Amino acid sequence: MREIVVISGKGGTGKTSITAAFAMLGGADVVVADCDVDAADMHLLMHPDYNFAEDFYSGEVAYIDQSNCIRCGKCVDVCHFDAISVKNKLFVVDPISCEGCGYCARVCPTKTIVNNDRLAGKWFISKIKSGSIMVHARLGIGADNSGKLVAKVKNEAKEIALEERKGFILVDGSPGIGCPVVSSLSGANFVVLVTEPSVSGLHDLKRVYELVKKFKIKAGCIINKADVNPGKCAEIVQFLSENDIVHLTDLPYDENFTKAMVLGQTMVEYDHGVLKAILTKIWEKVKQLSSG
Amino acid sequence: MTDRKPLKIAIASGKGGTGKTTLSTNLAAYIAEQEEVVLVDLDVEEPNSGLFFKGELIHEEAIFKMIPQWDETKCTLCGICPKVCNYHAVIQIGPTILVFPELCHSCYACSDLCPTAALPMIPKKTGTLRDFGIGNLHFVESLLDIGEAQAVPLISKTKKYVAANYGNVSITIFDSPPGTSCPVMEATKHADFVILVTEPTPFGLHDLSLAVETMRALARPFGVVINRYGIGNDEVIMYCREENIPVLAKIPNNRKIAELYSSGKLMYRDFPEVENSLSDILEYCVKEVKGGIA
């Protein structure tokens, strides 16, 4: 079983559309993990059935029981997150600012502060239209995207893939370079970097590749909307060759990606011409590279 | 535009790549033609606003977060520190205390509660803040170090720097990270008004609805700017109408705009309709926050 992770650094480069096309091409042999739990969009193209759903708890949040509070203010003094304030003479916790460190509860002389488990989101196992299974999630609003829900989604996908003897796990990763991305990358056999030829695209690609290097994972790159700026595109190609990143392909700026999305279709369902042919060839290459 | 309390505008979006940076940079440059303005890039994982300005570096500083450091000579191995750390960032293995900086949230519990002061807090670098001057425009950005997982402390310290140095400037624009989790909350929770940038597609709509929930949870006033208007469908417009969310502007889908962006160029001067939109957006924010007194 091989694990392929698609990331982009910068958002809006076409990462999810390309991942969904790969998932469709991979069919029953590919378990999909949507690890972009903060703004998950794969479900809009893969039509999951939400067959299994479970709450996901992560971390804690402080709660002050007013009946026993003697208003000594010790909790406010020790909180480093400005999460406790006095409202109408009552000490209250702002659950959004609270990081669940539990320090206030430890110093509370009347033991009136409790730490409750924090509901961080929900995760799902679904059948999807490619004939396979997708593990996905929805992070709660303002929840701590510390990578734990991402790890949960990935590990569940991995277990299913092993149990059902699937060949591949395909992971749609998050943007950025922080915890969720680190969590998406760990254990991957191959990384597909999706970028666009813009100053931001190149800047973010370089930063996210620094992270990939730390994991020593082999990487390939797809330059989407390549014809928007041929000069920048050439710069990216040079960066790829200097860093031993496989230049998988260039894709043109094509509003058909949006048209397919509006219909809830992946690109390989919508298009039966050149784009589908390119994506099919690249998916075969990615499979091969991930197994090498 | 005098006699105004400083106005803090955050520019955010659920989905990445919808045009936050395009709007932030163009709006800031547009305002700077008239008056002093501060633009702050809080997308510290992948800051891009700086790619659109060439200014003079005024100030640069390393940003630190505080972590405990074990002092073996003072430690009695009493076992309190691993017990009070909710993040498993401090553990005891045999006669040794190990600290994992990437798991530490700087809550100080282990350090303060240590009976022998064997875990003093020391600074650890998490990123770099830079402050540039470009005429009327002050541009501040912070860059998270690669491999550093937590963006929130860096965002919070960057906001403090801006408040201390530019608190009196009449308009500050915060370019926020994408998504709906902690970094976004940190970047937007003190804003007077939040602009959510989206695109008229199913992904855009889905992620916009998450961002709207976030802003409602934070009780921030907000409006929507639709970028790449003309592609996709009209469901974003319908959603905003149903939810009574003001649409402040529609920026047309235009390949030329994408090309200018890709080269790191501002575009409003080439598109009078965009310049008008920027003026509308600014006017709306000022009115909304001041209750009509500009």
Coordinates of C-alpha atoms in Angstrom, one line a residue, chain B residues 67-239:
Chain B
I67 CA 9.3 27.5 26.4
P68 CA 10.5 25.9 29.5
Q69 CA 14.2 24.8 29.8
W70 CA 15.1 22.1 32.2
D71 CA 17.7 23.0 34.8
E72 CA 19.1 19.6 35.9
T73 CA 20.9 21.1 38.9
K74 CA 17.7 22.4 40.5
C75 CA 15.4 19.6 39.7
T76 CA 14.3 17.1 42.4
L77 CA 12.4 14.9 40.0
C78 CA 9.2 15.5 42.0
G79 CA 7.0 14.6 39.0
I80 CA 4.8 17.8 39.0
C81 CA 5.8 19.2 35.6
P82 CA 4.8 16.2 33.4
K83 CA 1.6 16.0 35.4
V84 CA 0.5 19.6 34.8
C85 CA 1.3 19.8 31.1
N86 CA -1.9 19.1 29.2
Y87 CA 0.0 19.0 25.9
H88 CA 2.5 16.2 26.8
A89 CA 5.2 18.8 26.0
V90 CA 7.1 17.9 29.2
I91 CA 7.8 14.3 30.0
Q92 CA 10.0 12.5 32.4
I93 CA 12.1 9.5 31.3
G94 CA 14.0 8.0 34.2
P95 CA 16.1 10.8 35.8
T96 CA 15.6 13.2 32.9
I97 CA 13.0 15.8 32.0
L98 CA 12.4 16.2 28.3
V99 CA 10.8 19.3 26.7
F100 CA 9.2 19.2 23.3
P101 CA 9.1 22.9 22.1
E102 CA 6.7 22.2 19.2
L103 CA 4.1 20.8 21.5
C104 CA 4.4 23.6 24.1
H105 CA 1.7 26.3 24.2
S106 CA 3.6 28.6 26.6
C107 CA 1.0 28.3 29.3
Y108 CA 3.7 28.6 32.0
A109 CA 2.1 26.0 34.3
C110 CA 5.1 23.7 34.5
S111 CA 7.5 26.6 35.1
D112 CA 5.3 28.4 37.7
L113 CA 4.3 25.3 39.5
C114 CA 7.8 23.8 39.8
P115 CA 8.7 24.0 43.5
T116 CA 12.4 24.4 42.8
A117 CA 12.3 26.8 39.8
A118 CA 14.0 24.1 37.7
L119 CA 12.0 25.0 34.5
P120 CA 12.7 28.7 33.7
M121 CA 11.0 30.0 30.6
I122 CA 13.3 30.9 27.8
P123 CA 12.6 32.4 24.4
K124 CA 12.6 30.2 21.3
K125 CA 12.5 31.9 17.8
T126 CA 9.4 31.1 15.8
G127 CA 9.6 33.6 13.0
T128 CA 10.7 37.0 11.7
L129 CA 8.8 40.3 11.6
R130 CA 9.7 42.9 9.0
D131 CA 8.4 46.4 8.7
F132 CA 8.6 48.4 5.5
G133 CA 7.9 51.9 4.5
I134 CA 6.5 52.8 1.1
G135 CA 5.3 56.4 1.1
N136 CA 2.0 56.6 3.0
L137 CA 2.0 52.8 3.3
H138 CA 3.4 50.9 6.3
F139 CA 3.8 47.3 5.5
V140 CA 4.4 44.7 8.2
E141 CA 4.8 41.0 7.6
S142 CA 5.8 38.0 9.7
L143 CA 7.2 34.8 8.4
L144 CA 6.8 31.6 10.3
D145 CA 10.0 29.5 10.5
I146 CA 9.8 26.3 8.4
G147 CA 9.1 23.3 10.6
E148 CA 7.5 25.6 13.3
A149 CA 4.0 24.3 13.7
Q150 CA 2.1 27.0 15.6
A151 CA 1.1 30.1 13.8
V152 CA -1.0 31.7 16.5
P153 CA 1.7 33.0 18.8
L154 CA 3.4 34.7 15.9
I155 CA 0.1 36.3 14.7
S156 CA -0.6 37.6 18.1
K157 CA 2.8 39.1 18.6
T158 CA 2.6 40.7 15.1
K159 CA -0.7 42.4 16.1
K160 CA 0.9 43.7 19.3
Y161 CA 3.8 45.2 17.3
V162 CA 1.3 46.9 15.0
A163 CA -0.8 48.2 17.9
A164 CA 2.3 49.6 19.7
N165 CA 3.8 51.3 16.6
Y166 CA 0.9 52.2 14.4
G167 CA -2.1 52.3 16.8
N168 CA -2.9 55.8 15.7
V169 CA -2.9 55.4 12.0
S170 CA -6.5 55.8 10.8
I171 CA -6.8 52.6 8.7
T172 CA -5.1 49.2 9.2
I173 CA -5.7 46.3 6.9
F174 CA -5.0 42.7 8.1
D175 CA -4.5 40.1 5.4
S176 CA -5.6 36.9 7.2
P177 CA -4.7 33.2 6.7
P178 CA -7.3 31.0 4.9
G179 CA -9.6 28.6 6.7
T180 CA -11.7 28.8 9.8
S181 CA -9.5 27.5 12.6
C182 CA -7.4 29.2 15.3
P183 CA -5.1 31.3 13.1
V184 CA -8.0 32.9 11.4
M185 CA -9.8 33.6 14.7
E186 CA -6.6 35.1 16.0
A187 CA -6.2 37.3 12.9
T188 CA -9.8 38.5 12.8
K189 CA -11.1 38.6 16.4
H190 CA -10.1 42.3 17.1
A191 CA -11.1 43.6 13.7
D192 CA -13.8 46.3 13.4
F193 CA -15.0 44.9 10.1
V194 CA -14.2 41.7 8.2
I195 CA -14.2 41.3 4.5
L196 CA -14.7 37.7 3.3
V197 CA -13.4 37.2 -0.2
T198 CA -14.9 34.4 -2.2
E199 CA -15.4 33.2 -5.7
P200 CA -18.7 32.2 -7.3
T201 CA -18.1 28.4 -7.4
P202 CA -19.3 25.5 -5.3
F203 CA -15.9 25.4 -3.5
G204 CA -16.1 29.1 -2.9
L205 CA -19.7 28.9 -1.6
H206 CA -19.0 26.0 0.7
D207 CA -15.9 27.6 2.3
L208 CA -17.7 31.0 2.4
S209 CA -20.5 29.5 4.5
L210 CA -17.9 28.1 7.0
A211 CA -16.2 31.6 7.1
V212 CA -19.6 33.2 7.8
E213 CA -20.2 30.8 10.7
T214 CA -16.8 31.7 12.1
M215 CA -17.5 35.5 11.9
R216 CA -20.9 34.9 13.5
A217 CA -19.2 33.0 16.3
L218 CA -16.8 35.9 16.8
A219 CA -19.6 38.4 16.5
R220 CA -17.7 40.4 13.9
P221 CA -19.6 42.6 11.4
F222 CA -18.7 41.4 7.9
G223 CA -19.4 41.7 4.2
V224 CA -18.5 39.7 1.1
V225 CA -16.4 40.6 -1.9
I226 CA -16.9 38.2 -4.9
N227 CA -13.8 37.8 -6.9
R228 CA -13.6 36.2 -10.4
Y229 CA -17.2 37.3 -10.9
G230 CA -18.6 35.7 -14.1
I231 CA -17.3 32.2 -13.7
G232 CA -19.2 29.4 -12.0
N233 CA -22.8 30.1 -11.0
D234 CA -24.9 32.6 -9.1
E235 CA -25.3 30.5 -5.9
V236 CA -23.0 32.7 -3.9
I237 CA -25.2 35.8 -4.7
M238 CA -28.3 33.8 -3.8
Y239 CA -26.7 32.6 -0.5

